[in-house]
Amino acid sequence: MSEIKLVFTGSLGAGKTTAISTISEIPVINTDVATTDKAAQRKEMTTVALDYGELSLDETQKLKLYGTPGQERFEYMWPILIKGALGLIILVDHASADPLSDLALFVRYFKPYIEETATVIGVTRTDLGVEHNMQAYHDYLQKQDLQLPVFTIDARNREHVIIMIQALTAMVEFA
Amino acid sequence: MLAKLIQPKVTPLLERLLRDCDDIHAALVVTVDGNMCAMQQKKNYTLERLASMGSSLMSLGDTITAELKMGACNNIISENEQGIIAFMHINDKLVLISITTHKNALGMLLSHSRICAQNMAQEVGDL
Ligand SMILES: Nc1nc2c(ncn2[C@@H]2O[C@H](COP(=O)(O)OP(=O)(O)O)[C@@H](O)[C@H]2O)c(=O)[nH]1
Ligand SMILES: [Mg+2]
């Protein structure tokens, strides 16, 4: 059985914790605590160390799913969690005030990994009626000289998350 | 913002902790989600980043303790070549981090910090 480590990152409330608990076949390890700052308006709980879940794609492949905290003050956790990862998922909350700069922050930070590691972008919360342009993500990535697949997903939807993960693991195999 | 509210309530107690216990060289109060409430020190450590780091560690402690069904996590101790760091809950929203550079001061560090945490819990009341 081969084990593949994947990391979910992206800004606060993009759906990292939700996506991992949606697809994990083991009870997830969760380090969410009460939010005590202005983020409380958006979320009651926030991840302060990591999320961890597992998913077997078939008899030969087990995915180890790690989630990072989203706030920059937990940036020191990012290199710890990315160590040994073969795939990176950057989730973007489409309904946030400025989803493009959210994405840019994580692209900038993980650039060295993105260049060496299979990476996909997952745009979440597109059902909330916010008028942001999907094309803007592609334009931004193109400007960065990055060819990354962009998926529109609902992190609460198992099928959505699995399709994105399967695309990512296919990229891992070809890398 | 809870951290701002808490700051004036816990600062005098942090000052007292450092005054009462010679061996404690720095102490801080942080929220469980990694915001700094207050800090005091006798050295010149850079403590800012300890707020988020301390909250990560405390939550991992709570998570591991829950995994083993050992009740509440009382404290996490980091014993190092050049000192000891203790992390403990004040209540479910706040964490006390205390630091000594003496390798032999674990008992002192824990007992003073525990009393301080209890006093702080009383001082801030229900959040
Ligand atoms: N309406 C809507 N809500 C979503 C979607 N994806 C995720 N969510 C919700 O957005 C929140 C994301 O929170 P969480 O998973 O804790 O985010 P994290 O900070 O990235 O870990 C949760 O309340 C999810 O139920 C989506 O596509 N549409
Ligand atoms: Mg999370």
Short mmCIF file of C-alpha atoms and ligand atoms in Angstrom, two decimals:
data_model
loop_
_atom_site.label_atom_id
_atom_site.label_comp_id
_atom_site.label_asym_id
_atom_site.label_seq_id
_atom_site.Cartn_x
_atom_site.Cartn_y
_atom_site.Cartn_z
CA MET A 1 0.00 0.00 0.00
CA SER A 2 1.46 3.36 -0.94
CA GLU A 3 0.80 6.33 1.29
CA ILE A 4 0.46 9.80 -0.15
CA LYS A 5 0.52 12.90 2.01
CA LEU A 6 -1.69 15.74 0.86
CA VAL A 7 -1.96 19.17 2.47
CA PHE A 8 -5.01 21.44 2.44
CA THR A 9 -4.20 25.09 2.91
CA GLY A 10 -5.89 28.43 2.25
CA SER A 11 -7.41 31.29 4.20
CA LEU A 12 -9.66 31.24 7.24
CA GLY A 13 -13.05 29.72 6.52
CA ALA A 14 -12.19 28.45 3.04
CA GLY A 15 -13.25 24.94 4.08
CA LYS A 16 -10.04 23.02 4.85
CA THR A 17 -11.36 21.43 8.04
CA THR A 18 -14.74 20.75 6.41
CA ALA A 19 -13.20 19.15 3.29
CA ILE A 20 -11.03 16.79 5.35
CA SER A 21 -13.86 15.73 7.64
CA THR A 22 -16.15 15.28 4.63
CA ILE A 23 -13.92 12.63 3.04
CA SER A 24 -11.95 11.11 5.93
CA GLU A 25 -12.69 7.47 6.73
CA ILE A 26 -11.22 7.76 10.22
CA PRO A 27 -12.42 10.11 12.95
CA VAL A 28 -10.46 13.26 12.15
CA ILE A 29 -7.86 14.69 14.47
CA ASN A 30 -9.02 18.20 14.98
CA THR A 31 -7.46 21.11 16.82
CA ASP A 32 -10.25 23.64 16.39
CA VAL A 33 -10.79 26.01 19.31
CA ALA A 34 -13.16 28.90 19.99
CA THR A 35 -12.42 32.03 17.95
CA THR A 36 -11.98 35.05 20.23
CA ASP A 37 -11.19 37.81 17.71
CA LYS A 38 -12.97 39.40 14.76
CA ALA A 39 -12.95 36.07 12.95
CA ALA A 40 -15.72 35.08 15.38
CA GLN A 41 -18.16 36.97 13.14
CA ARG A 42 -17.47 34.38 10.46
CA LYS A 43 -16.72 31.25 12.43
CA GLU A 44 -17.17 29.96 15.96
CA MET A 45 -14.20 27.61 15.76
CA THR A 46 -10.80 27.84 14.14
CA THR A 47 -7.91 25.43 13.55
CA VAL A 48 -4.79 26.31 15.56
CA ALA A 49 -2.45 23.39 14.87
CA LEU A 50 -3.64 20.93 12.23
CA ASP A 51 -6.39 18.71 10.88
CA TYR A 52 -5.67 15.10 10.07
CA GLY A 53 -7.74 12.51 8.25
CA GLU A 54 -7.24 9.47 6.04
CA LEU A 55 -8.84 8.18 2.88
CA SER A 56 -8.12 4.97 0.95
CA LEU A 57 -8.64 5.54 -2.75
CA ASP A 58 -8.34 1.81 -3.44
CA GLU A 59 -6.46 -1.20 -1.98
CA THR A 60 -3.14 0.22 -3.10
CA GLN A 61 -3.33 3.89 -2.15
CA LYS A 62 -3.93 5.53 1.17
CA LEU A 63 -4.13 9.30 1.39
CA LYS A 64 -3.01 11.08 4.53
CA LEU A 65 -4.83 14.37 4.65
CA TYR A 66 -3.40 17.30 6.57
CA GLY A 67 -5.03 20.69 7.00
CA THR A 68 -3.20 23.86 8.03
CA PRO A 69 -4.42 26.80 10.08
CA GLY A 70 -5.46 29.67 7.80
CA GLN A 71 -4.38 32.80 9.70
CA GLU A 72 -0.95 34.20 8.98
CA ARG A 73 -0.04 34.20 12.66
CA PHE A 74 0.10 30.39 12.36
CA GLU A 75 2.44 30.60 9.41
CA TYR A 76 5.12 28.76 11.37
CA MET A 77 2.95 25.62 11.11
CA TRP A 78 2.94 25.69 7.31
CA PRO A 79 6.50 24.43 6.65
CA ILE A 80 6.07 21.84 9.40
CA LEU A 81 2.95 20.46 7.75
CA ILE A 82 4.13 20.61 4.13
CA LYS A 83 7.19 18.46 4.84
CA GLY A 84 6.99 15.31 2.73
CA ALA A 85 3.71 16.26 1.06
CA LEU A 86 3.24 15.05 -2.51
CA GLY A 87 0.21 17.18 -3.21
CA LEU A 88 -1.08 20.59 -2.19
CA ILE A 89 -4.65 21.86 -2.28
CA ILE A 90 -5.16 25.60 -1.93
CA LEU A 91 -8.75 26.39 -1.03
CA VAL A 92 -10.16 29.85 -1.72
CA ASP A 93 -13.34 31.24 -0.17
CA HIS A 94 -15.06 32.76 -3.20
CA ALA A 95 -17.36 34.73 -0.89
CA SER A 96 -14.58 36.47 1.04
CA ALA A 97 -13.94 40.20 0.61
CA ASP A 98 -10.94 39.69 -1.66
CA PRO A 99 -10.53 36.05 -2.72
CA LEU A 100 -7.78 36.86 -5.22
CA SER A 101 -5.47 38.33 -2.63
CA ASP A 102 -6.29 35.38 -0.33
CA LEU A 103 -5.10 33.08 -3.11
CA ALA A 104 -2.08 35.27 -3.83
CA LEU A 105 -0.91 35.05 -0.22
CA PHE A 106 -0.81 31.26 -0.28
CA VAL A 107 0.61 31.02 -3.80
CA ARG A 108 3.39 33.38 -2.77
CA TYR A 109 4.15 31.50 0.40
CA PHE A 110 4.05 28.00 -1.13
CA LYS A 111 5.65 28.95 -4.47
CA PRO A 112 8.74 26.73 -3.99
CA TYR A 113 6.47 23.78 -3.17
CA ILE A 114 4.05 24.51 -5.99
CA GLU A 115 6.94 24.36 -8.43
CA GLU A 116 7.89 20.88 -7.22
CA THR A 117 4.66 19.46 -5.87
CA ALA A 118 1.38 18.67 -7.61
CA THR A 119 -1.03 21.49 -6.74
CA VAL A 120 -4.70 22.22 -7.35
CA ILE A 121 -6.88 25.19 -6.46
CA GLY A 122 -10.34 24.61 -4.99
CA VAL A 123 -12.74 27.53 -5.04
CA THR A 124 -15.43 27.10 -2.37
CA ARG A 125 -18.62 28.89 -1.33
CA THR A 126 -19.55 29.92 -4.86
CA ASP A 127 -23.23 29.34 -4.01
CA LEU A 128 -23.40 32.34 -1.69
CA GLY A 129 -24.38 34.77 -4.41
CA VAL A 130 -21.21 36.85 -4.37
CA GLU A 131 -20.35 38.23 -7.77
CA HIS A 132 -16.68 37.48 -8.21
CA ASN A 133 -15.38 36.47 -11.59
CA MET A 134 -14.06 32.89 -11.87
CA GLN A 135 -11.91 33.90 -14.83
CA ALA A 136 -9.94 36.18 -12.50
CA TYR A 137 -8.36 33.11 -10.82
CA HIS A 138 -7.15 31.77 -14.17
CA ASP A 139 -5.85 35.18 -15.18
CA TYR A 140 -3.98 35.53 -11.91
CA LEU A 141 -2.39 32.08 -12.21
CA GLN A 142 -1.39 32.74 -15.78
CA LYS A 143 0.30 35.96 -14.75
CA GLN A 144 2.23 33.94 -12.17
CA ASP A 145 3.23 31.52 -14.90
CA LEU A 146 1.43 28.72 -13.08
CA GLN A 147 -0.68 26.13 -14.79
CA LEU A 148 -2.84 24.79 -12.02
CA PRO A 149 -6.26 23.20 -12.33
CA VAL A 150 -9.02 25.20 -10.68
CA PHE A 151 -12.01 23.29 -9.25
CA THR A 152 -15.23 24.82 -8.06
CA ILE A 153 -16.24 22.78 -5.04
CA ASP A 154 -18.50 22.73 -2.04
CA ALA A 155 -16.28 21.50 0.79
CA ARG A 156 -19.33 19.85 2.36
CA ASN A 157 -19.90 17.72 -0.72
CA ARG A 158 -18.00 14.43 -0.62
CA GLU A 159 -18.14 13.88 -4.35
CA HIS A 160 -16.78 17.35 -5.14
CA VAL A 161 -13.83 16.93 -2.81
CA ILE A 162 -13.08 13.39 -4.03
CA ILE A 163 -13.05 14.43 -7.71
CA MET A 164 -10.56 17.18 -6.93
CA ILE A 165 -8.40 14.81 -4.86
CA GLN A 166 -8.41 12.20 -7.60
CA ALA A 167 -7.23 14.76 -10.12
CA LEU A 168 -4.48 15.75 -7.73
CA THR A 169 -3.30 12.18 -7.07
CA ALA A 170 -3.26 11.54 -10.82
CA MET A 171 -0.92 14.54 -11.11
CA VAL A 172 1.24 13.11 -8.30
CA GLU A 173 1.60 9.84 -10.19
CA PHE A 174 2.69 11.58 -13.37
CA ALA A 175 5.07 13.94 -11.63
CA MET B 1 -11.69 41.18 20.67
CA LEU B 2 -11.30 39.19 23.87
CA ALA B 3 -7.54 39.79 24.18
CA LYS B 4 -7.96 43.57 24.67
CA LEU B 5 -10.62 43.05 27.31
CA ILE B 6 -8.49 40.58 29.23
CA GLN B 7 -5.26 42.55 29.17
CA PRO B 8 -5.94 44.95 32.10
CA LYS B 9 -7.41 42.17 34.22
CA VAL B 10 -4.45 39.79 34.01
CA THR B 11 -1.52 42.21 33.80
CA PRO B 12 -1.32 42.90 37.58
CA LEU B 13 -1.43 39.16 38.24
CA LEU B 14 1.37 38.52 35.74
CA GLU B 15 3.44 41.24 37.42
CA ARG B 16 2.84 39.60 40.79
CA LEU B 17 3.83 36.18 39.43
CA LEU B 18 7.20 37.51 38.28
CA ARG B 19 7.68 39.43 41.52
CA ASP B 20 6.76 36.54 43.82
CA CYS B 21 8.84 33.94 42.05
CA ASP B 22 12.44 34.87 41.30
CA ASP B 23 12.87 31.90 39.03
CA ILE B 24 10.13 32.85 36.60
CA HIS B 25 11.71 34.99 33.91
CA ALA B 26 8.77 35.59 31.62
CA ALA B 27 5.07 34.85 31.54
CA LEU B 28 2.26 35.56 29.14
CA VAL B 29 -1.45 35.13 28.73
CA VAL B 30 -2.77 34.20 25.30
CA THR B 31 -6.16 33.22 23.88
CA VAL B 32 -6.75 29.63 22.78
CA ASP B 33 -6.79 30.85 19.17
CA GLY B 34 -3.40 32.48 19.44
CA ASN B 35 -3.88 36.16 20.29
CA MET B 36 -1.61 37.87 22.81
CA CYS B 37 -3.42 39.28 25.86
CA ALA B 38 -0.52 40.33 28.10
CA MET B 39 3.14 39.59 28.75
CA GLN B 40 5.77 40.37 31.38
CA GLN B 41 9.44 39.49 31.43
CA LYS B 42 12.76 40.04 33.18
CA LYS B 43 14.79 39.26 30.04
CA ASN B 44 14.44 40.51 26.52
CA TYR B 45 12.86 37.63 24.74
CA THR B 46 10.82 38.13 21.60
CA LEU B 47 7.54 36.76 22.88
CA GLU B 48 5.03 37.88 20.23
CA ARG B 49 5.07 34.67 18.24
CA LEU B 50 4.61 32.59 21.38
CA ALA B 51 0.91 33.50 21.38
CA SER B 52 0.10 31.45 18.28
CA MET B 53 2.71 28.80 19.05
CA GLY B 54 1.44 28.36 22.61
CA SER B 55 -2.14 28.03 21.43
CA SER B 56 -1.16 25.34 18.89
CA LEU B 57 0.68 23.37 21.54
CA MET B 58 -2.10 23.68 24.11
CA SER B 59 -4.67 22.45 21.59
CA LEU B 60 -2.45 19.53 20.64
CA GLY B 61 -2.13 18.71 24.35
CA ASP B 62 -5.90 18.79 24.72
CA THR B 63 -6.31 16.66 21.59
CA ILE B 64 -3.81 14.02 22.73
CA THR B 65 -5.29 13.91 26.23
CA ALA B 66 -8.78 13.45 24.80
CA GLU B 67 -7.51 10.68 22.52
CA LEU B 68 -6.34 8.75 25.61
CA LYS B 69 -9.42 9.74 27.63
CA MET B 70 -7.29 11.15 30.42
CA GLY B 71 -9.64 13.97 31.37
CA ALA B 72 -8.56 17.58 31.07
CA CYS B 73 -4.99 18.44 30.11
CA ASN B 74 -3.55 20.24 33.15
CA ASN B 75 -0.31 21.44 31.67
CA ILE B 76 2.29 20.84 29.02
CA ILE B 77 5.93 21.03 30.05
CA SER B 78 8.80 21.65 27.70
CA GLU B 79 12.13 20.87 29.41
CA ASN B 80 15.07 22.18 27.49
CA GLU B 81 18.83 22.53 27.67
CA GLN B 82 18.52 26.10 28.86
CA GLY B 83 15.24 26.29 30.66
CA ILE B 84 11.67 25.14 31.07
CA ILE B 85 8.41 26.35 29.54
CA ALA B 86 5.01 25.48 31.00
CA PHE B 87 1.67 25.86 29.20
CA MET B 88 -1.59 25.63 31.13
CA HIS B 89 -5.24 26.53 30.73
CA ILE B 90 -6.57 29.45 32.75
CA ASN B 91 -10.05 28.59 31.48
CA ASP B 92 -11.46 27.35 28.18
CA LYS B 93 -10.53 30.59 26.37
CA LEU B 94 -7.17 31.52 27.91
CA VAL B 95 -3.74 29.94 28.32
CA LEU B 96 -0.89 30.89 30.67
CA ILE B 97 2.66 30.36 29.42
CA SER B 98 5.50 30.67 31.94
CA ILE B 99 9.22 30.47 31.37
CA THR B 100 12.27 29.86 33.56
CA THR B 101 15.92 29.66 32.53
CA HIS B 102 16.71 27.48 35.55
CA LYS B 103 16.75 23.81 34.67
CA ASN B 104 15.93 22.80 38.23
CA ALA B 105 12.97 25.07 38.83
CA LEU B 106 10.19 22.87 37.45
CA GLY B 107 8.34 22.46 40.76
CA MET B 108 8.53 26.15 41.51
CA LEU B 109 7.45 27.08 37.99
CA LEU B 110 4.43 24.78 38.07
CA SER B 111 3.20 25.61 41.56
CA HIS B 112 3.42 29.39 41.16
CA SER B 113 1.95 29.27 37.67
CA ARG B 114 -0.94 27.06 38.78
CA ILE B 115 -1.89 29.46 41.58
CA CYS B 116 -1.57 32.40 39.21
CA ALA B 117 -3.80 30.68 36.63
CA GLN B 118 -6.44 30.02 39.30
CA ASN B 119 -6.38 33.65 40.40
CA MET B 120 -6.68 34.80 36.82
CA ALA B 121 -9.64 32.49 36.22
CA GLN B 122 -11.36 34.09 39.18
CA GLU B 123 -10.44 37.60 38.08
CA VAL B 124 -11.76 37.28 34.52
CA GLY B 125 -14.84 35.31 35.54
CA ASP B 126 -17.20 33.82 32.93
CA LEU B 127 -16.33 34.77 29.37
N1 LIG C 1 -22.45 27.75 1.55
C1 LIG C 1 -21.33 27.06 1.50
N2 LIG C 1 -20.66 26.81 2.63
C2 LIG C 1 -19.50 26.12 2.56
C3 LIG C 1 -18.98 25.65 1.34
N3 LIG C 1 -17.81 25.02 1.58
C4 LIG C 1 -17.62 25.11 2.93
N4 LIG C 1 -18.64 25.76 3.52
C5 LIG C 1 -18.81 26.12 4.93
O1 LIG C 1 -17.80 27.09 5.20
C6 LIG C 1 -17.22 26.88 6.48
C7 LIG C 1 -15.75 26.54 6.34
O2 LIG C 1 -15.22 26.40 7.61
P1 LIG C 1 -13.93 25.49 7.92
O3 LIG C 1 -14.01 24.18 7.23
O4 LIG C 1 -13.76 25.49 9.39
O5 LIG C 1 -12.80 26.40 7.23
P2 LIG C 1 -11.22 26.37 7.43
O6 LIG C 1 -10.88 27.58 8.22
O7 LIG C 1 -10.67 26.46 6.03
O8 LIG C 1 -10.84 25.09 8.10
C8 LIG C 1 -18.01 25.74 7.10
O9 LIG C 1 -19.04 26.29 7.87
C9 LIG C 1 -18.57 24.99 5.90
O10 LIG C 1 -19.76 24.31 6.18
C10 LIG C 1 -19.70 25.93 0.14
O11 LIG C 1 -19.32 25.58 -0.99
N5 LIG C 1 -20.88 26.64 0.27
MG MG C 2 -9.80 24.77 9.81
#
